[in-house]
mmCIF file of C-alpha atoms in Angstrom:
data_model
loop_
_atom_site.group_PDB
_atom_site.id
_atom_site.type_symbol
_atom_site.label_atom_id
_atom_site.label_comp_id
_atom_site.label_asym_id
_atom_site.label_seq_id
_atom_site.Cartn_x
_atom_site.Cartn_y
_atom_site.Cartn_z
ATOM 1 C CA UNK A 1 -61.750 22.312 40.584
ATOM 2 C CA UNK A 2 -58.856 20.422 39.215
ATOM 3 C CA UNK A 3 -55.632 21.461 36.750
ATOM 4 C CA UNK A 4 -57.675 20.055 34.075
ATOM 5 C CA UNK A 5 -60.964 21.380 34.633
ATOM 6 C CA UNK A 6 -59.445 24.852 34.990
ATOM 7 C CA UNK A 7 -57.427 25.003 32.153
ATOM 8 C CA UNK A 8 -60.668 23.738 29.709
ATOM 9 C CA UNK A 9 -62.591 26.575 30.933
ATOM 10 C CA UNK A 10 -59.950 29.061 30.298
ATOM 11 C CA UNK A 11 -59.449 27.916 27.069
ATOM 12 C CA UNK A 12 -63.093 26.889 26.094
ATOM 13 C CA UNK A 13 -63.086 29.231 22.665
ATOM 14 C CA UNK A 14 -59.786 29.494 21.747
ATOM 15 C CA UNK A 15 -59.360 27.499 18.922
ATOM 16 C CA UNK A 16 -55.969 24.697 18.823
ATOM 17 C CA UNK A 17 -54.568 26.713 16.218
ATOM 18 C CA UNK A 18 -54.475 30.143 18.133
ATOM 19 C CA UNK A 19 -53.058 27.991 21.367
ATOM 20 C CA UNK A 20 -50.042 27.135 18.695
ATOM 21 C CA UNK A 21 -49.714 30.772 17.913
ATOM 22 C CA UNK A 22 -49.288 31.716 21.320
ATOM 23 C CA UNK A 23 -47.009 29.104 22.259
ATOM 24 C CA UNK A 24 -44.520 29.900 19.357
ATOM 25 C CA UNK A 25 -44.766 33.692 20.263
ATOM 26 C CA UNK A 26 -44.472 33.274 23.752
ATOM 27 C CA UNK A 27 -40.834 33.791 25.258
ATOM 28 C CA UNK A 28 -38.891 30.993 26.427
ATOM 29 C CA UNK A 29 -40.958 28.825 29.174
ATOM 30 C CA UNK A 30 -43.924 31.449 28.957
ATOM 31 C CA UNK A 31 -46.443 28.882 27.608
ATOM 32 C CA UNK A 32 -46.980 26.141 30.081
ATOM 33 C CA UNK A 33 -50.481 26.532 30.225
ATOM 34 C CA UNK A 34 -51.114 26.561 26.440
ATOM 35 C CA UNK A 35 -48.482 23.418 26.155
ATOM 36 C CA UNK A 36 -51.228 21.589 28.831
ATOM 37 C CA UNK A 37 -53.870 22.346 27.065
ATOM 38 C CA UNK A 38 -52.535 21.722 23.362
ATOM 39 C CA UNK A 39 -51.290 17.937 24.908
ATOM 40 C CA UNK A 40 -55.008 17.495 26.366
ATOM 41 C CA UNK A 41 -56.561 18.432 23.111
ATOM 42 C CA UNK A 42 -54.120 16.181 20.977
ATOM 43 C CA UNK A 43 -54.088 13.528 22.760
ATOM 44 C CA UNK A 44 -57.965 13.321 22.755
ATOM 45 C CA UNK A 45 -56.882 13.174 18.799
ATOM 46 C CA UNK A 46 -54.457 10.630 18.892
ATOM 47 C CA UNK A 47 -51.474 13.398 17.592
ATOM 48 C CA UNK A 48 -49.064 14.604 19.337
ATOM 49 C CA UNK A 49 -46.496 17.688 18.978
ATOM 50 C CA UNK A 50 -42.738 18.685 18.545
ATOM 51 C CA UNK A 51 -40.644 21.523 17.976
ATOM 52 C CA UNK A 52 -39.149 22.355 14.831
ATOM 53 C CA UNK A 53 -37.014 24.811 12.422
ATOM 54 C CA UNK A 54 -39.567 27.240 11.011
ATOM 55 C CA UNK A 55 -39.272 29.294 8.195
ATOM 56 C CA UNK A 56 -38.150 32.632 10.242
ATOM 57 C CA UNK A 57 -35.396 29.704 11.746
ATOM 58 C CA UNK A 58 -36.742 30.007 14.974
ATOM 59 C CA UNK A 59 -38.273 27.016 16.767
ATOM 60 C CA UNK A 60 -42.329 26.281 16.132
ATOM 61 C CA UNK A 61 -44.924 23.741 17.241
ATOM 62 C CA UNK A 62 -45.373 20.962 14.689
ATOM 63 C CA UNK A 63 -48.163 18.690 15.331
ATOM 64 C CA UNK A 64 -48.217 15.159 13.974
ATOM 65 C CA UNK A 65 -49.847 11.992 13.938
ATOM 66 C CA UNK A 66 -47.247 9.682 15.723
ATOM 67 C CA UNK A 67 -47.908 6.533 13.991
ATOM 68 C CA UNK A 68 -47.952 7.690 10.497
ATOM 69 C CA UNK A 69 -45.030 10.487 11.313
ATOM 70 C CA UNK A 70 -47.695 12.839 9.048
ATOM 71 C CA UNK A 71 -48.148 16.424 10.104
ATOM 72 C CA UNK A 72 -51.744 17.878 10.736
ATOM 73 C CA UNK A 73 -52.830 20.872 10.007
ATOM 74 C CA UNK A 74 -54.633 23.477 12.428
ATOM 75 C CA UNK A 75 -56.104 27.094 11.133
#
């Protein structure tokens, strides 16, 4: 079974918001298997992701549609 095919099936159910979640509360470098399967989903979606200043000032996942520069939204 490849990288790929493993990481779908562990996250088969877990929405793309709730993969955000845990990659802004993971610790630093604690999230590589979330960030592999948030750039699998959004690329499937044509968006894309970066970090940014959040509210709390710490660093948080924004996702956006690279040609339009628009964020999307995820719940």
């Amino acid at each position: 079974m490849s990288l790929d095919e493993t990481l779908r099936e562990h996250f088969a159910g877990v929405s793309t918001a709730e993969i955000i979640r845990r990659i802004n509360r993971a610790p630093d470098f604690g999230y590589d298997d979330e960030e592999y399967e948030l750039n699998r989903r959004l690329t499937e979606q044509s968006l894309t992701w970066k970090w940014v200043r959040g509210d709390s000032g710490h660093q948080v996942v924004e996702v956006f549609n690279p040609q339009t520069g628009q964020p999307a939204a995820f719940r």
